[in-house]
PDB file of N, CA and C in Angstrom:
ATOM      1  N   MET A 245     125.764  88.064 106.523  1.00 81.00           N
ATOM      2  CA  MET A 245     124.926  88.842 105.649  1.00 81.00           C
ATOM      3  C   MET A 245     125.012  90.303 106.078  1.00 81.00           C
ATOM      4  N   SER A 246     125.226  91.178 105.138  1.00 91.00           N
ATOM      5  CA  SER A 246     125.360  92.599 105.464  1.00 91.00           C
ATOM      6  C   SER A 246     124.005  93.196 105.848  1.00 91.00           C
ATOM      7  N   THR A 247     124.050  94.336 106.506  1.00 91.00           N
ATOM      8  CA  THR A 247     122.794  94.973 106.912  1.00 91.00           C
ATOM      9  C   THR A 247     121.986  95.414 105.703  1.00 91.00           C
ATOM     10  N   HIS A 248     122.672  95.815 104.633  1.00 92.00           N
ATOM     11  CA  HIS A 248     121.944  96.209 103.429  1.00 92.00           C
ATOM     12  C   HIS A 248     121.205  95.011 102.832  1.00 92.00           C
ATOM     13  N   ALA A 249     121.852  93.864 102.797  1.00 94.00           N
ATOM     14  CA  ALA A 249     121.211  92.665 102.261  1.00 94.00           C
ATOM     15  C   ALA A 249     120.028  92.249 103.133  1.00 94.00           C
ATOM     16  N   CYS A 250     120.191  92.337 104.441  1.00 94.00           N
ATOM     17  CA  CYS A 250     119.089  92.015 105.357  1.00 94.00           C
ATOM     18  C   CYS A 250     117.926  92.983 105.171  1.00 94.00           C
ATOM     19  N   PHE A 251     118.244  94.263 105.036  1.00 94.00           N
ATOM     20  CA  PHE A 251     117.228  95.285 104.822  1.00 94.00           C
ATOM     21  C   PHE A 251     116.432  94.986 103.553  1.00 94.00           C
ATOM     22  N   GLU A 252     117.130  94.697 102.469  1.00 94.00           N
ATOM     23  CA  GLU A 252     116.458  94.399 101.204  1.00 94.00           C
ATOM     24  C   GLU A 252     115.625  93.121 101.309  1.00 94.00           C
ATOM     25  N   LYS A 253     116.134  92.133 102.024  1.00 96.00           N
ATOM     26  CA  LYS A 253     115.400  90.877 102.194  1.00 96.00           C
ATOM     27  C   LYS A 253     114.098  91.117 102.951  1.00 96.00           C
ATOM     28  N   HIS A 254     114.149  91.911 104.011  1.00 95.00           N
ATOM     29  CA  HIS A 254     112.943  92.193 104.792  1.00 95.00           C
ATOM     30  C   HIS A 254     111.929  92.985 103.968  1.00 95.00           C
ATOM     31  N   LYS A 255     112.404  93.939 103.179  1.00 95.00           N
ATOM     32  CA  LYS A 255     111.480  94.696 102.327  1.00 95.00           C
ATOM     33  C   LYS A 255     110.831  93.790 101.286  1.00 95.00           C
ATOM     34  N   GLU A 256     111.609  92.897 100.693  1.00 96.00           N
ATOM     35  CA  GLU A 256     111.073  91.977  99.688  1.00 96.00           C
ATOM     36  C   GLU A 256     110.043  91.028 100.303  1.00 96.00           C
ATOM     37  N   LEU A 257     110.342  90.505 101.477  1.00 96.00           N
ATOM     38  CA  LEU A 257     109.387  89.624 102.150  1.00 96.00           C
ATOM     39  C   LEU A 257     108.099  90.364 102.495  1.00 96.00           C
ATOM     40  N   ALA A 258     108.218  91.596 102.941  1.00 96.00           N
ATOM     41  CA  ALA A 258     107.030  92.388 103.263  1.00 96.00           C
ATOM     42  C   ALA A 258     106.190  92.623 102.015  1.00 96.00           C
ATOM     43  N   ASN A 259     106.839  92.908 100.897  1.00 96.00           N
ATOM     44  CA  ASN A 259     106.104  93.093  99.643  1.00 96.00           C
ATOM     45  C   ASN A 259     105.384  91.814  99.235  1.00 96.00           C
ATOM     46  N   ARG A 260     106.034  90.672  99.404  1.00 96.00           N
ATOM     47  CA  ARG A 260     105.390  89.391  99.077  1.00 96.00           C
ATOM     48  C   ARG A 260     104.173  89.155  99.956  1.00 96.00           C
ATOM     49  N   HIS A 261     104.303  89.436 101.245  1.00 96.00           N
ATOM     50  CA  HIS A 261     103.173  89.243 102.155  1.00 96.00           C
ATOM     51  C   HIS A 261     102.010  90.158 101.776  1.00 96.00           C
ATOM     52  N   GLU A 262     102.311  91.401 101.421  1.00 95.00           N
ATOM     53  CA  GLU A 262     101.229  92.313 101.037  1.00 95.00           C
ATOM     54  C   GLU A 262     100.568  91.878  99.730  1.00 95.00           C
ATOM     55  N   GLU A 263     101.325  91.312  98.821  1.00 95.00           N
ATOM     56  CA  GLU A 263     100.741  90.801  97.579  1.00 95.00           C
ATOM     57  C   GLU A 263      99.817  89.614  97.886  1.00 95.00           C
ATOM     58  N   LYS A 264     100.224  88.756  98.807  1.00 95.00           N
ATOM     59  CA  LYS A 264      99.366  87.637  99.210  1.00 95.00           C
ATOM     60  C   LYS A 264      98.080  88.143  99.851  1.00 95.00           C
ATOM     61  N   VAL A 265      98.179  89.234 100.608  1.00 94.00           N
ATOM     62  CA  VAL A 265      96.981  89.822 101.220  1.00 94.00           C
ATOM     63  C   VAL A 265      96.009  90.254 100.133  1.00 94.00           C
ATOM     64  N   ARG A 266      96.512  90.929  99.109  1.00 93.00           N
ATOM     65  CA  ARG A 266      95.644  91.371  98.012  1.00 93.00           C
ATOM     66  C   ARG A 266      94.961  90.177  97.346  1.00 93.00           C
ATOM     67  N   ILE A 267      95.721  89.124  97.092  1.00 92.00           N
ATOM     68  CA  ILE A 267      95.169  87.940  96.436  1.00 92.00           C
ATOM     69  C   ILE A 267      94.103  87.287  97.316  1.00 92.00           C
ATOM     70  N   LEU A 268      94.378  87.159  98.599  1.00 91.00           N
ATOM     71  CA  LEU A 268      93.420  86.529  99.509  1.00 91.00           C
ATOM     72  C   LEU A 268      92.139  87.342  99.638  1.00 91.00           C
ATOM     73  N   LEU A 269      92.256  88.655  99.662  1.00 90.00           N
ATOM     74  CA  LEU A 269      91.050  89.482  99.751  1.00 90.00           C
ATOM     75  C   LEU A 269      90.229  89.400  98.468  1.00 90.00           C
ATOM     76  N   GLU A 270      90.902  89.280  97.330  1.00 89.00           N
ATOM     77  CA  GLU A 270      90.170  89.077  96.077  1.00 89.00           C
ATOM     78  C   GLU A 270      89.443  87.737  96.096  1.00 89.00           C
ATOM     79  N   GLU A 271      90.098  86.701  96.626  1.00 85.00           N
ATOM     80  CA  GLU A 271      89.458  85.387  96.722  1.00 85.00           C
ATOM     81  C   GLU A 271      88.248  85.430  97.644  1.00 85.00           C
ATOM     82  N   SER A 272      88.357  86.176  98.733  1.00 85.00           N
ATOM     83  CA  SER A 272      87.227  86.241  99.660  1.00 85.00           C
ATOM     84  C   SER A 272      86.044  86.960  99.025  1.00 85.00           C
ATOM     85  N   SER A 273      86.317  87.983  98.227  1.00 84.00           N
ATOM     86  CA  SER A 273      85.203  88.668  97.563  1.00 84.00           C
ATOM     87  C   SER A 273      84.598  87.791  96.474  1.00 84.00           C
ATOM     88  N   LYS A 274      85.425  86.991  95.796  1.00 81.00           N
ATOM     89  CA  LYS A 274      84.900  86.070  94.783  1.00 81.00           C
ATOM     90  C   LYS A 274      84.065  84.971  95.424  1.00 81.00           C
ATOM     91  N   ALA A 275      84.450  84.534  96.614  1.00 76.00           N
ATOM     92  CA  ALA A 275      83.722  83.457  97.287  1.00 76.00           C
ATOM     93  C   ALA A 275      82.313  83.892  97.668  1.00 76.00           C
ATOM     94  N   LEU A 276      82.122  85.174  97.917  1.00 75.00           N
ATOM     95  CA  LEU A 276      80.799  85.655  98.314  1.00 75.00           C
ATOM     96  C   LEU A 276      79.887  85.942  97.134  1.00 75.00           C
ATOM     97  N   LYS A 277      80.463  86.073  95.939  1.00 75.00           N
ATOM     98  CA  LYS A 277      79.646  86.348  94.759  1.00 75.00           C
ATOM     99  C   LYS A 277      79.031  85.052  94.241  1.00 75.00           C
ATOM    100  N   PRO A 278      77.747  85.079  93.889  1.00 67.00           N
ATOM    101  CA  PRO A 278      77.136  83.871  93.332  1.00 67.00           C
ATOM    102  C   PRO A 278      77.637  83.633  91.909  1.00 67.00           C
ATOM    103  N   GLY A 279      77.775  82.379  91.574  1.00 62.00           N
ATOM    104  CA  GLY A 279      78.218  82.067  90.224  1.00 62.00           C
ATOM    105  C   GLY A 279      78.388  80.581  90.026  1.00 62.00           C
ATOM    106  N   PRO A 280      78.441  80.140  88.778  1.00 57.00           N
ATOM    107  CA  PRO A 280      78.563  78.708  88.494  1.00 57.00           C
ATOM    108  C   PRO A 280      79.963  78.154  88.727  1.00 57.00           C
ATOM    109  N   ASP A 281      80.966  79.020  88.869  1.00 52.00           N
ATOM    110  CA  ASP A 281      82.336  78.539  89.011  1.00 52.00           C
ATOM    111  C   ASP A 281      82.682  78.143  90.439  1.00 52.00           C
ATOM    112  N   ARG A 282      81.759  78.332  91.378  1.00 51.00           N
ATOM    113  CA  ARG A 282      82.019  77.947  92.768  1.00 51.00           C
ATOM    114  C   ARG A 282      81.751  76.465  92.959  1.00 51.00           C
ATOM    115  N   VAL A 283      82.620  75.809  93.691  1.00 52.00           N
ATOM    116  CA  VAL A 283      82.442  74.399  94.032  1.00 52.00           C
ATOM    117  C   VAL A 283      82.154  74.328  95.526  1.00 52.00           C
ATOM    118  N   VAL A 284      81.041  73.701  95.875  1.00 50.00           N
ATOM    119  CA  VAL A 284      80.627  73.620  97.270  1.00 50.00           C
ATOM    120  C   VAL A 284      80.683  72.159  97.701  1.00 50.00           C
ATOM    121  N   LYS A 285      81.189  71.912  98.904  1.00 49.00           N
ATOM    122  CA  LYS A 285      81.279  70.547  99.426  1.00 49.00           C
ATOM    123  C   LYS A 285      79.883  69.974  99.645  1.00 49.00           C
ATOM    124  N   ALA A 286      79.789  68.670  99.525  1.00 45.00           N
ATOM    125  CA  ALA A 286      78.509  67.994  99.714  1.00 45.00           C
ATOM    126  C   ALA A 286      78.044  68.168 101.154  1.00 45.00           C
ATOM    127  N   GLY A 287      76.749  68.399 101.323  1.00 48.00           N
ATOM    128  CA  GLY A 287      76.192  68.550 102.661  1.00 48.00           C
ATOM    129  C   GLY A 287      76.153  69.982 103.147  1.00 48.00           C
ATOM    130  N   LEU A 288      76.790  70.895 102.466  1.00 47.00           N
ATOM    131  CA  LEU A 288      76.774  72.303 102.858  1.00 47.00           C
ATOM    132  C   LEU A 288      75.934  73.091 101.871  1.00 47.00           C
ATOM    133  N   SER A 289      75.231  74.070 102.385  1.00 51.00           N
ATOM    134  CA  SER A 289      74.522  74.952 101.474  1.00 51.00           C
ATOM    135  C   SER A 289      75.528  75.869 100.790  1.00 51.00           C
ATOM    136  N   ALA A 290      75.150  76.438  99.682  1.00 53.00           N
ATOM    137  CA  ALA A 290      76.068  77.298  98.923  1.00 53.00           C
ATOM    138  C   ALA A 290      76.476  78.519  99.735  1.00 53.00           C
ATOM    139  N   SER A 291      75.538  79.093 100.481  1.00 59.00           N
ATOM    140  CA  SER A 291      75.873  80.296 101.245  1.00 59.00           C
ATOM    141  C   SER A 291      76.788  79.975 102.421  1.00 59.00           C
ATOM    142  N   ALA A 292      76.580  78.831 103.063  1.00 61.00           N
ATOM    143  CA  ALA A 292      77.438  78.460 104.191  1.00 61.00           C
ATOM    144  C   ALA A 292      78.845  78.148 103.715  1.00 61.00           C
ATOM    145  N   GLY A 293      78.957  77.471 102.593  1.00 67.00           N
ATOM    146  CA  GLY A 293      80.278  77.145 102.057  1.00 67.00           C
ATOM    147  C   GLY A 293      81.037  78.372 101.621  1.00 67.00           C
ATOM    148  N   SER A 294      80.360  79.286 100.950  1.00 74.00           N
ATOM    149  CA  SER A 294      81.044  80.490 100.482  1.00 74.00           C
ATOM    150  C   SER A 294      81.397  81.412 101.645  1.00 74.00           C
ATOM    151  N   ALA A 295      80.542  81.464 102.655  1.00 76.00           N
ATOM    152  CA  ALA A 295      80.856  82.293 103.822  1.00 76.00           C
ATOM    153  C   ALA A 295      82.056  81.724 104.563  1.00 76.00           C
ATOM    154  N   GLY A 296      82.140  80.411 104.643  1.00 79.00           N
ATOM    155  CA  GLY A 296      83.289  79.784 105.291  1.00 79.00           C
ATOM    156  C   GLY A 296      84.577  80.039 104.537  1.00 79.00           C
ATOM    157  N   LEU A 297      84.513  79.952 103.209  1.00 81.00           N
ATOM    158  CA  LEU A 297      85.697  80.230 102.391  1.00 81.00           C
ATOM    159  C   LEU A 297      86.129  81.684 102.530  1.00 81.00           C
ATOM    160  N   ALA A 298      85.160  82.581 102.540  1.00 81.00           N
ATOM    161  CA  ALA A 298      85.484  84.003 102.666  1.00 81.00           C
ATOM    162  C   ALA A 298      86.086  84.301 104.032  1.00 81.00           C
ATOM    163  N   CYS A 299      85.539  83.688 105.067  1.00 84.00           N
ATOM    164  CA  CYS A 299      86.058  83.899 106.424  1.00 84.00           C
ATOM    165  C   CYS A 299      87.488  83.381 106.536  1.00 84.00           C
ATOM    166  N   LYS A 300      87.741  82.227 105.958  1.00 86.00           N
ATOM    167  CA  LYS A 300      89.091  81.656 105.993  1.00 86.00           C
ATOM    168  C   LYS A 300      90.071  82.549 105.241  1.00 86.00           C
ATOM    169  N   ALA A 301      89.661  83.057 104.083  1.00 85.00           N
ATOM    170  CA  ALA A 301      90.540  83.923 103.293  1.00 85.00           C
ATOM    171  C   ALA A 301      90.856  85.212 104.043  1.00 85.00           C
ATOM    172  N   VAL A 302      89.880  85.762 104.747  1.00 88.00           N
ATOM    173  CA  VAL A 302      90.115  86.993 105.507  1.00 88.00           C
ATOM    174  C   VAL A 302      91.058  86.723 106.676  1.00 88.00           C
ATOM    175  N   ARG A 303      90.881  85.577 107.357  1.00 89.00           N
ATOM    176  CA  ARG A 303      91.799  85.233 108.455  1.00 89.00           C
ATOM    177  C   ARG A 303      93.224  85.071 107.946  1.00 89.00           C
ATOM    178  N   GLU A 304      93.380  84.427 106.799  1.00 92.00           N
ATOM    179  CA  GLU A 304      94.717  84.269 106.224  1.00 92.00           C
ATOM    180  C   GLU A 304      95.293  85.614 105.803  1.00 92.00           C
ATOM    181  N   ALA A 305      94.442  86.509 105.309  1.00 92.00           N
ATOM    182  CA  ALA A 305      94.903  87.842 104.918  1.00 92.00           C
ATOM    183  C   ALA A 305      95.395  88.625 106.132  1.00 92.00           C
ATOM    184  N   VAL A 306      94.693  88.507 107.248  1.00 94.00           N
ATOM    185  CA  VAL A 306      95.126  89.185 108.475  1.00 94.00           C
ATOM    186  C   VAL A 306      96.480  88.646 108.924  1.00 94.00           C
ATOM    187  N   ALA A 307      96.651  87.330 108.847  1.00 94.00           N
ATOM    188  CA  ALA A 307      97.928  86.736 109.244  1.00 94.00           C
ATOM    189  C   ALA A 307      99.061  87.211 108.335  1.00 94.00           C
ATOM    190  N   GLN A 308      98.807  87.285 107.032  1.00 95.00           N
ATOM    191  CA  GLN A 308      99.829  87.754 106.101  1.00 95.00           C
ATOM    192  C   GLN A 308     100.150  89.228 106.336  1.00 95.00           C
ATOM    193  N   GLN A 309      99.131  90.022 106.673  1.00 95.00           N
ATOM    194  CA  GLN A 309      99.369  91.441 106.933  1.00 95.00           C
ATOM    195  C   GLN A 309     100.193  91.619 108.199  1.00 95.00           C
ATOM    196  N   ARG A 310      99.959  90.773 109.198  1.00 96.00           N
ATOM    197  CA  ARG A 310     100.794  90.821 110.410  1.00 96.00           C
ATOM    198  C   ARG A 310     102.249  90.540 110.068  1.00 96.00           C
ATOM    199  N   LEU A 311     102.472  89.553 109.207  1.00 96.00           N
ATOM    200  CA  LEU A 311     103.841  89.237 108.792  1.00 96.00           C
ATOM    201  C   LEU A 311     104.466  90.403 108.031  1.00 96.00           C
ATOM    202  N   ALA A 312     103.673  91.072 107.198  1.00 96.00           N
ATOM    203  CA  ALA A 312     104.188  92.227 106.456  1.00 96.00           C
ATOM    204  C   ALA A 312     104.591  93.342 107.413  1.00 96.00           C
ATOM    205  N   VAL A 313     103.757  93.605 108.419  1.00 96.00           N
ATOM    206  CA  VAL A 313     104.091  94.638 109.410  1.00 96.00           C
ATOM    207  C   VAL A 313     105.366  94.261 110.145  1.00 96.00           C
ATOM    208  N   ARG A 314     105.510  92.996 110.491  1.00 96.00           N
ATOM    209  CA  ARG A 314     106.712  92.539 111.189  1.00 96.00           C
ATOM    210  C   ARG A 314     107.959  92.748 110.326  1.00 96.00           C
ATOM    211  N   GLU A 315     107.860  92.430 109.045  1.00 96.00           N
ATOM    212  CA  GLU A 315     109.014  92.590 108.150  1.00 96.00           C
ATOM    213  C   GLU A 315     109.349  94.070 107.943  1.00 96.00           C
ATOM    214  N   TYR A 316     108.324  94.916 107.779  1.00 96.00           N
ATOM    215  CA  TYR A 316     108.588  96.354 107.635  1.00 96.00           C
ATOM    216  C   TYR A 316     109.197  96.923 108.910  1.00 96.00           C
ATOM    217  N   ARG A 317     108.739  96.438 110.056  1.00 96.00           N
ATOM    218  CA  ARG A 317     109.299  96.909 111.323  1.00 96.00           C
ATOM    219  C   ARG A 317     110.778  96.544 111.420  1.00 96.00           C
ATOM    220  N   GLU A 318     111.117  95.333 111.008  1.00 96.00           N
ATOM    221  CA  GLU A 318     112.514  94.911 111.045  1.00 96.00           C
ATOM    222  C   GLU A 318     113.348  95.707 110.040  1.00 96.00           C
ATOM    223  N   ALA A 319     112.795  95.961 108.856  1.00 95.00           N
ATOM    224  CA  ALA A 319     113.520  96.758 107.860  1.00 95.00           C
ATOM    225  C   ALA A 319     113.726  98.183 108.355  1.00 95.00           C
ATOM    226  N   SER A 320     112.718  98.753 109.005  1.00 96.00           N
ATOM    227  CA  SER A 320     112.874 100.123 109.511  1.00 96.00           C
ATOM    228  C   SER A 320     113.833 100.175 110.695  1.00 96.00           C
ATOM    229  N   ARG A 321     113.966  99.084 111.415  1.00 95.00           N
ATOM    230  CA  ARG A 321     114.947  99.026 112.494  1.00 95.00           C
ATOM    231  C   ARG A 321     116.360  99.026 111.916  1.00 95.00           C
ATOM    232  N   LEU A 322     116.548  98.339 110.795  1.00 94.00           N
ATOM    233  CA  LEU A 322     117.868  98.289 110.169  1.00 94.00           C
ATOM    234  C   LEU A 322     118.238  99.611 109.508  1.00 94.00           C
ATOM    235  N   ARG A 323     117.255 100.310 108.954  1.00 93.00           N
ATOM    236  CA  ARG A 323     117.483 101.612 108.320  1.00 93.00           C
ATOM    237  C   ARG A 323     116.470 102.611 108.860  1.00 93.00           C
ATOM    238  N   PRO A 324     116.727 103.196 110.027  1.00 92.00           N
ATOM    239  CA  PRO A 324     115.729 104.069 110.656  1.00 92.00           C
ATOM    240  C   PRO A 324     115.470 105.373 109.905  1.00 92.00           C
ATOM    241  N   ARG A 325     116.366 105.783 109.026  1.00 94.00           N
ATOM    242  CA  ARG A 325     116.168 107.052 108.311  1.00 94.00           C
ATOM    243  C   ARG A 325     115.539 106.877 106.934  1.00 94.00           C
ATOM    244  N   ASP A 326     115.212 105.664 106.564  1.00 93.00           N
ATOM    245  CA  ASP A 326     114.591 105.408 105.266  1.00 93.00           C
ATOM    246  C   ASP A 326     113.102 105.759 105.354  1.00 93.00           C
ATOM    247  N   THR A 327     112.728 106.877 104.743  1.00 94.00           N
ATOM    248  CA  THR A 327     111.354 107.371 104.879  1.00 94.00           C
ATOM    249  C   THR A 327     110.352 106.489 104.140  1.00 94.00           C
ATOM    250  N   GLU A 328     110.753 105.911 103.024  1.00 95.00           N
ATOM    251  CA  GLU A 328     109.825 105.053 102.278  1.00 95.00           C
ATOM    252  C   GLU A 328     109.404 103.846 103.119  1.00 95.00           C
ATOM    253  N   THR A 329     110.357 103.245 103.796  1.00 94.00           N
ATOM    254  CA  THR A 329     110.040 102.092 104.639  1.00 94.00           C
ATOM    255  C   THR A 329     109.166 102.511 105.814  1.00 94.00           C
ATOM    256  N   GLN A 330     109.428 103.670 106.389  1.00 95.00           N
ATOM    257  CA  GLN A 330     108.593 104.168 107.486  1.00 95.00           C
ATOM    258  C   GLN A 330     107.152 104.376 107.017  1.00 95.00           C
ATOM    259  N   GLN A 331     106.989 104.948 105.823  1.00 96.00           N
ATOM    260  CA  GLN A 331     105.649 105.168 105.287  1.00 96.00           C
ATOM    261  C   GLN A 331     104.939 103.846 105.011  1.00 96.00           C
ATOM    262  N   ARG A 332     105.671 102.886 104.466  1.00 95.00           N
ATOM    263  CA  ARG A 332     105.066 101.577 104.204  1.00 95.00           C
ATOM    264  C   ARG A 332     104.688 100.872 105.506  1.00 95.00           C
ATOM    265  N   LEU A 333     105.505 101.050 106.537  1.00 95.00           N
ATOM    266  CA  LEU A 333     105.181 100.465 107.841  1.00 95.00           C
ATOM    267  C   LEU A 333     103.895 101.074 108.385  1.00 95.00           C
ATOM    268  N   ARG A 334     103.766 102.387 108.292  1.00 95.00           N
ATOM    269  CA  ARG A 334     102.535 103.044 108.761  1.00 95.00           C
ATOM    270  C   ARG A 334     101.322 102.564 107.968  1.00 95.00           C
ATOM    271  N   ALA A 335     101.466 102.486 106.645  1.00 95.00           N
ATOM    272  CA  ALA A 335     100.356 102.042 105.803  1.00 95.00           C
ATOM    273  C   ALA A 335      99.984 100.589 106.098  1.00 95.00           C
ATOM    274  N   ALA A 336     100.981  99.742 106.294  1.00 95.00           N
ATOM    275  CA  ALA A 336     100.713  98.334 106.606  1.00 95.00           C
ATOM    276  C   ALA A 336     100.045  98.199 107.966  1.00 95.00           C
ATOM    277  N   SER A 337     100.448  99.017 108.929  1.00 95.00           N
ATOM    278  CA  SER A 337      99.827  98.976 110.257  1.00 95.00           C
ATOM    279  C   SER A 337      98.375  99.427 110.191  1.00 95.00           C
ATOM    280  N   LEU A 338      98.099 100.471 109.416  1.00 94.00           N
ATOM    281  CA  LEU A 338      96.717 100.925 109.248  1.00 94.00           C
ATOM    282  C   LEU A 338      95.874  99.868 108.548  1.00 94.00           C
ATOM    283  N   ALA A 339      96.443  99.220 107.542  1.00 93.00           N
ATOM    284  CA  ALA A 339      95.716  98.162 106.840  1.00 93.00           C
ATOM    285  C   ALA A 339      95.413  96.998 107.776  1.00 93.00           C
ATOM    286  N   LEU A 340      96.357  96.667 108.640  1.00 93.00           N
ATOM    287  CA  LEU A 340      96.129  95.585 109.600  1.00 93.00           C
ATOM    288  C   LEU A 340      95.011  95.953 110.563  1.00 93.00           C
ATOM    289  N   ARG A 341      95.012  97.181 111.046  1.00 93.00           N
ATOM    290  CA  ARG A 341      93.937  97.617 111.954  1.00 93.00           C
ATOM    291  C   ARG A 341      92.579  97.562 111.265  1.00 93.00           C
ATOM    292  N   SER A 342      92.533  97.951 109.995  1.00 92.00           N
ATOM    293  CA  SER A 342      91.251  97.929 109.289  1.00 92.00           C
ATOM    294  C   SER A 342      90.784  96.497 109.014  1.00 92.00           C
ATOM    295  N   LEU A 343      91.723  95.572 108.817  1.00 88.00           N
ATOM    296  CA  LEU A 343      91.335  94.178 108.601  1.00 88.00           C
ATOM    297  C   LEU A 343      90.844  93.517 109.884  1.00 88.00           C
ATOM    298  N   GLN A 344      91.415  93.927 111.002  1.00 83.00           N
ATOM    299  CA  GLN A 344      91.010  93.316 112.268  1.00 83.00           C
ATOM    300  C   GLN A 344      89.693  93.913 112.683  1.00 83.00           C
TER     301      GLN A 344
END
């Protein structure tokens, strides 16, 4: 596989991970909002169930953001002069710090 193909693959994977982060954070905010569309397991109160779902979604979002940072780091290693990738790496690192 050529370095250009590897570079593009890492950028694409990083974009996918960041999209998953957005989706997971939206799910966590939906889990905390009261509404009839929430399904809660038997034996749990509605607030405990929604807090657990939100916590799980945030943990998964942090894991996906770590993967995105890793992919951007690898892409920037393959093309060190690509400024767009460097900027995305910085933004992804800041987002990871804010999530943690």
